[in-house]
PDB file of C-alpha atoms in Angstrom:
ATOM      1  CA  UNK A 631     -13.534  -3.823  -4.044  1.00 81.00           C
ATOM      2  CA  UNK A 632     -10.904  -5.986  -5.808  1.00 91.00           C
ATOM      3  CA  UNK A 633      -7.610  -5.256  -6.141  1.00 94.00           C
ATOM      4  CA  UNK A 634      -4.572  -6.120  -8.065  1.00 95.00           C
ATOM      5  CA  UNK A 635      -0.838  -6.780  -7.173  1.00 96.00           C
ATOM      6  CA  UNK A 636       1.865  -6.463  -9.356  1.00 95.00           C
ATOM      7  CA  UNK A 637       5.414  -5.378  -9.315  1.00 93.00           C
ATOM      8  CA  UNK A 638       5.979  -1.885 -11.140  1.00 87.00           C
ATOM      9  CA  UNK A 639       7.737  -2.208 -14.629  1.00 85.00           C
ATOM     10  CA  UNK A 640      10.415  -0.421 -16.273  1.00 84.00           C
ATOM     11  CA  UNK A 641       9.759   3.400 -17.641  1.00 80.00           C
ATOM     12  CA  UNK A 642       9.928   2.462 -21.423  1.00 78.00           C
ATOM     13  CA  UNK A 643      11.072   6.380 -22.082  1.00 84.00           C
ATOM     14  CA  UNK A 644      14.202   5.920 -19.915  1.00 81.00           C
ATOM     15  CA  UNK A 645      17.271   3.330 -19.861  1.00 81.00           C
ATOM     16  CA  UNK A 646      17.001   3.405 -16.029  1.00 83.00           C
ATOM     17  CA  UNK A 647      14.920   0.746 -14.033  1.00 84.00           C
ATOM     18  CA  UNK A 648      14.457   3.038 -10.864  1.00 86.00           C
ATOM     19  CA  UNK A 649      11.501   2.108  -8.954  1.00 82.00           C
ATOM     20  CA  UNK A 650      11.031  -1.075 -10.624  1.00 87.00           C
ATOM     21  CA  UNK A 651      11.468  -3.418  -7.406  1.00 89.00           C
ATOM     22  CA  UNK A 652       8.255  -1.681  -5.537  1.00 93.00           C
ATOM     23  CA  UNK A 653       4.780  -3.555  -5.777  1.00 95.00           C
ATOM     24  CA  UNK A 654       1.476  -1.825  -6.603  1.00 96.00           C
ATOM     25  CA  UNK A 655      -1.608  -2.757  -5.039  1.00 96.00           C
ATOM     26  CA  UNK A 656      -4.286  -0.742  -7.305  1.00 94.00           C
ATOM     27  CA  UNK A 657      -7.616  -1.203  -6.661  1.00 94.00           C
ATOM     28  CA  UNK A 658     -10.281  -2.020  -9.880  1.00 90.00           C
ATOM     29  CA  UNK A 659     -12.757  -0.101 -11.348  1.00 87.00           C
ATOM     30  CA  UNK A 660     -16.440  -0.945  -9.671  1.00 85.00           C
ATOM     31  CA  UNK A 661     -18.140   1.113 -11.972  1.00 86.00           C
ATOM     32  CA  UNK A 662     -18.259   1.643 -15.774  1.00 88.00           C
ATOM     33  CA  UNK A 663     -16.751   5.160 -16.878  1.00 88.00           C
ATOM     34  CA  UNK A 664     -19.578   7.545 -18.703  1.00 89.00           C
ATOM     35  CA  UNK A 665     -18.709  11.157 -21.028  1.00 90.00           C
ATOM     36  CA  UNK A 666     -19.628  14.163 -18.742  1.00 87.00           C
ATOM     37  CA  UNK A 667     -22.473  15.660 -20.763  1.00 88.00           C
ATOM     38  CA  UNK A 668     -21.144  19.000 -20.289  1.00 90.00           C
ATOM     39  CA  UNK A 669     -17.146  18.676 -20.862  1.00 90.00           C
ATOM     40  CA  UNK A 670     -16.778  15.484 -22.510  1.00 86.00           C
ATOM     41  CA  UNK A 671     -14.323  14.192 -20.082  1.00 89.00           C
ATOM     42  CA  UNK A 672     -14.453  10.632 -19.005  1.00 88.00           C
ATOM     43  CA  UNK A 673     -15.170  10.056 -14.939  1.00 85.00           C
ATOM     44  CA  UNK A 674     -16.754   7.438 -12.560  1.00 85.00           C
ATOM     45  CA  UNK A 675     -17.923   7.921  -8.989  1.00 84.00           C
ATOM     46  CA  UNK A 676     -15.468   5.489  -8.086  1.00 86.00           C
ATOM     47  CA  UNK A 677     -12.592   7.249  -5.962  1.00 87.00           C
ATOM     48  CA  UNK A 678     -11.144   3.548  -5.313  1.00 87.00           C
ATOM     49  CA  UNK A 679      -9.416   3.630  -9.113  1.00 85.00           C
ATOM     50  CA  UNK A 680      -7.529   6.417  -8.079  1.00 88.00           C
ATOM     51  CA  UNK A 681      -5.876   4.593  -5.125  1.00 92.00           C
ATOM     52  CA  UNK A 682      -2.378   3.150  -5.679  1.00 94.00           C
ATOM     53  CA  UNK A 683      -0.556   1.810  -2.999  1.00 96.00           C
ATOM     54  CA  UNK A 684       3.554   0.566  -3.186  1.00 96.00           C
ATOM     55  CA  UNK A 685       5.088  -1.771  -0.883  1.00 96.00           C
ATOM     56  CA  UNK A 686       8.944  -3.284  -0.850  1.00 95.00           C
ATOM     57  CA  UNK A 687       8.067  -6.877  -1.334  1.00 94.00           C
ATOM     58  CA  UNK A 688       4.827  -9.123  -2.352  1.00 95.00           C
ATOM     59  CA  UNK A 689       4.426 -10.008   0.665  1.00 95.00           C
ATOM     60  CA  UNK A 690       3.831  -7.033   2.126  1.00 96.00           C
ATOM     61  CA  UNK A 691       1.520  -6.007  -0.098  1.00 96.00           C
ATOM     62  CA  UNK A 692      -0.553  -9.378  -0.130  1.00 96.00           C
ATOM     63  CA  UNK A 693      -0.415  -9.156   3.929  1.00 97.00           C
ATOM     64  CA  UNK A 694      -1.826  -5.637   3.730  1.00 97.00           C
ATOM     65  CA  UNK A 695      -4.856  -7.127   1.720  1.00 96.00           C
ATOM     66  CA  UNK A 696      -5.406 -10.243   3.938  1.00 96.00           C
ATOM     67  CA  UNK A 697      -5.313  -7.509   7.037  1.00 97.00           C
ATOM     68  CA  UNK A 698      -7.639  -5.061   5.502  1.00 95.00           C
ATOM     69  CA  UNK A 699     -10.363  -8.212   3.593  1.00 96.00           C
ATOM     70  CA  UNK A 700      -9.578  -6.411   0.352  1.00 94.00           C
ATOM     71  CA  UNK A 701      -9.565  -9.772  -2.349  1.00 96.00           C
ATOM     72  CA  UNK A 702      -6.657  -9.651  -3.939  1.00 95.00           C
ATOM     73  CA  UNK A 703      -4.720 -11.126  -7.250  1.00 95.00           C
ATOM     74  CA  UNK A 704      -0.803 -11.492  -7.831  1.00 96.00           C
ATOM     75  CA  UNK A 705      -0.281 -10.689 -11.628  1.00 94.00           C
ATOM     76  CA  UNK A 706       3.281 -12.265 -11.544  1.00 89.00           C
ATOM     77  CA  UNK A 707       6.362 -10.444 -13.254  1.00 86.00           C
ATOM     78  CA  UNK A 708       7.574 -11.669 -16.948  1.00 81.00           C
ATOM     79  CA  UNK A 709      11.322 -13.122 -16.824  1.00 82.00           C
ATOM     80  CA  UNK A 710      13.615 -10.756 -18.065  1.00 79.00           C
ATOM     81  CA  UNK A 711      15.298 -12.079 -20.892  1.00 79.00           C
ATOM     82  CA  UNK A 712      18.178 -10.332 -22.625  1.00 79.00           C
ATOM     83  CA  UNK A 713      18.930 -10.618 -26.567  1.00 82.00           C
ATOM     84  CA  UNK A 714      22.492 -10.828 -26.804  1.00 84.00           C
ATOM     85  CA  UNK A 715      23.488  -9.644 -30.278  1.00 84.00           C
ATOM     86  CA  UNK A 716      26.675  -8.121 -31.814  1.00 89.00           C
ATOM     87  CA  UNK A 717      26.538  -5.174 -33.946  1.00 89.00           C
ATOM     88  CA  UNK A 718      28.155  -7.349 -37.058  1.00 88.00           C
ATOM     89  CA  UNK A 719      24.947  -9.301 -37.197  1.00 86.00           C
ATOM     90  CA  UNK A 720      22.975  -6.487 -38.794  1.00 85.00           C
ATOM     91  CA  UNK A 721      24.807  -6.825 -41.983  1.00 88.00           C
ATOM     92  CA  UNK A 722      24.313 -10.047 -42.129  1.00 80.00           C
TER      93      UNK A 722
END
């Protein structure tokens, strides 16, 4: 029952970066997903994928997984980097 930490990133529909300082701690998938013969949906007997946890800070979400024995990895968060560019350099 491994899990995952990483911080939440920006809605890529949206200008707005609301909810992007919370950490996820989402567990993995322990089984593979199989076609249900009937419907042709995708499931697993796993109800751990569907868990998703948020926490304020890292740390809080890497102390909940050291309390709790769930092995855990920190996927860290790309720099930001902004492309400053003036709108005379597209006729260029």
């Amino acid at each position: 029952m491994a899990a995952r930490i990483y911080q939440r990133p920006k809605n890529s529909m949206q200008s707005g970066r609301a909810l992007t300082d919370q950490w996820i701690l989402e567990f993995e998938q322990s089984e593979a997903r199989k076609p249900d013969p009937l419907m042709g949906w995708t499931g697993s007997g796993d109800t751990q994928a569907q868990v998703v946890l948020s926490f304020p800070t890292r740390e809080d979400a890497q102390a909940y997984a050291a309390k709790y024995g769930i092995p855990a990895r920190v996927h860290a968060t790309p720099p930001k980097g902004l492309k400053i560019q003036a709108y005379a350099d597209n006729f260029r």
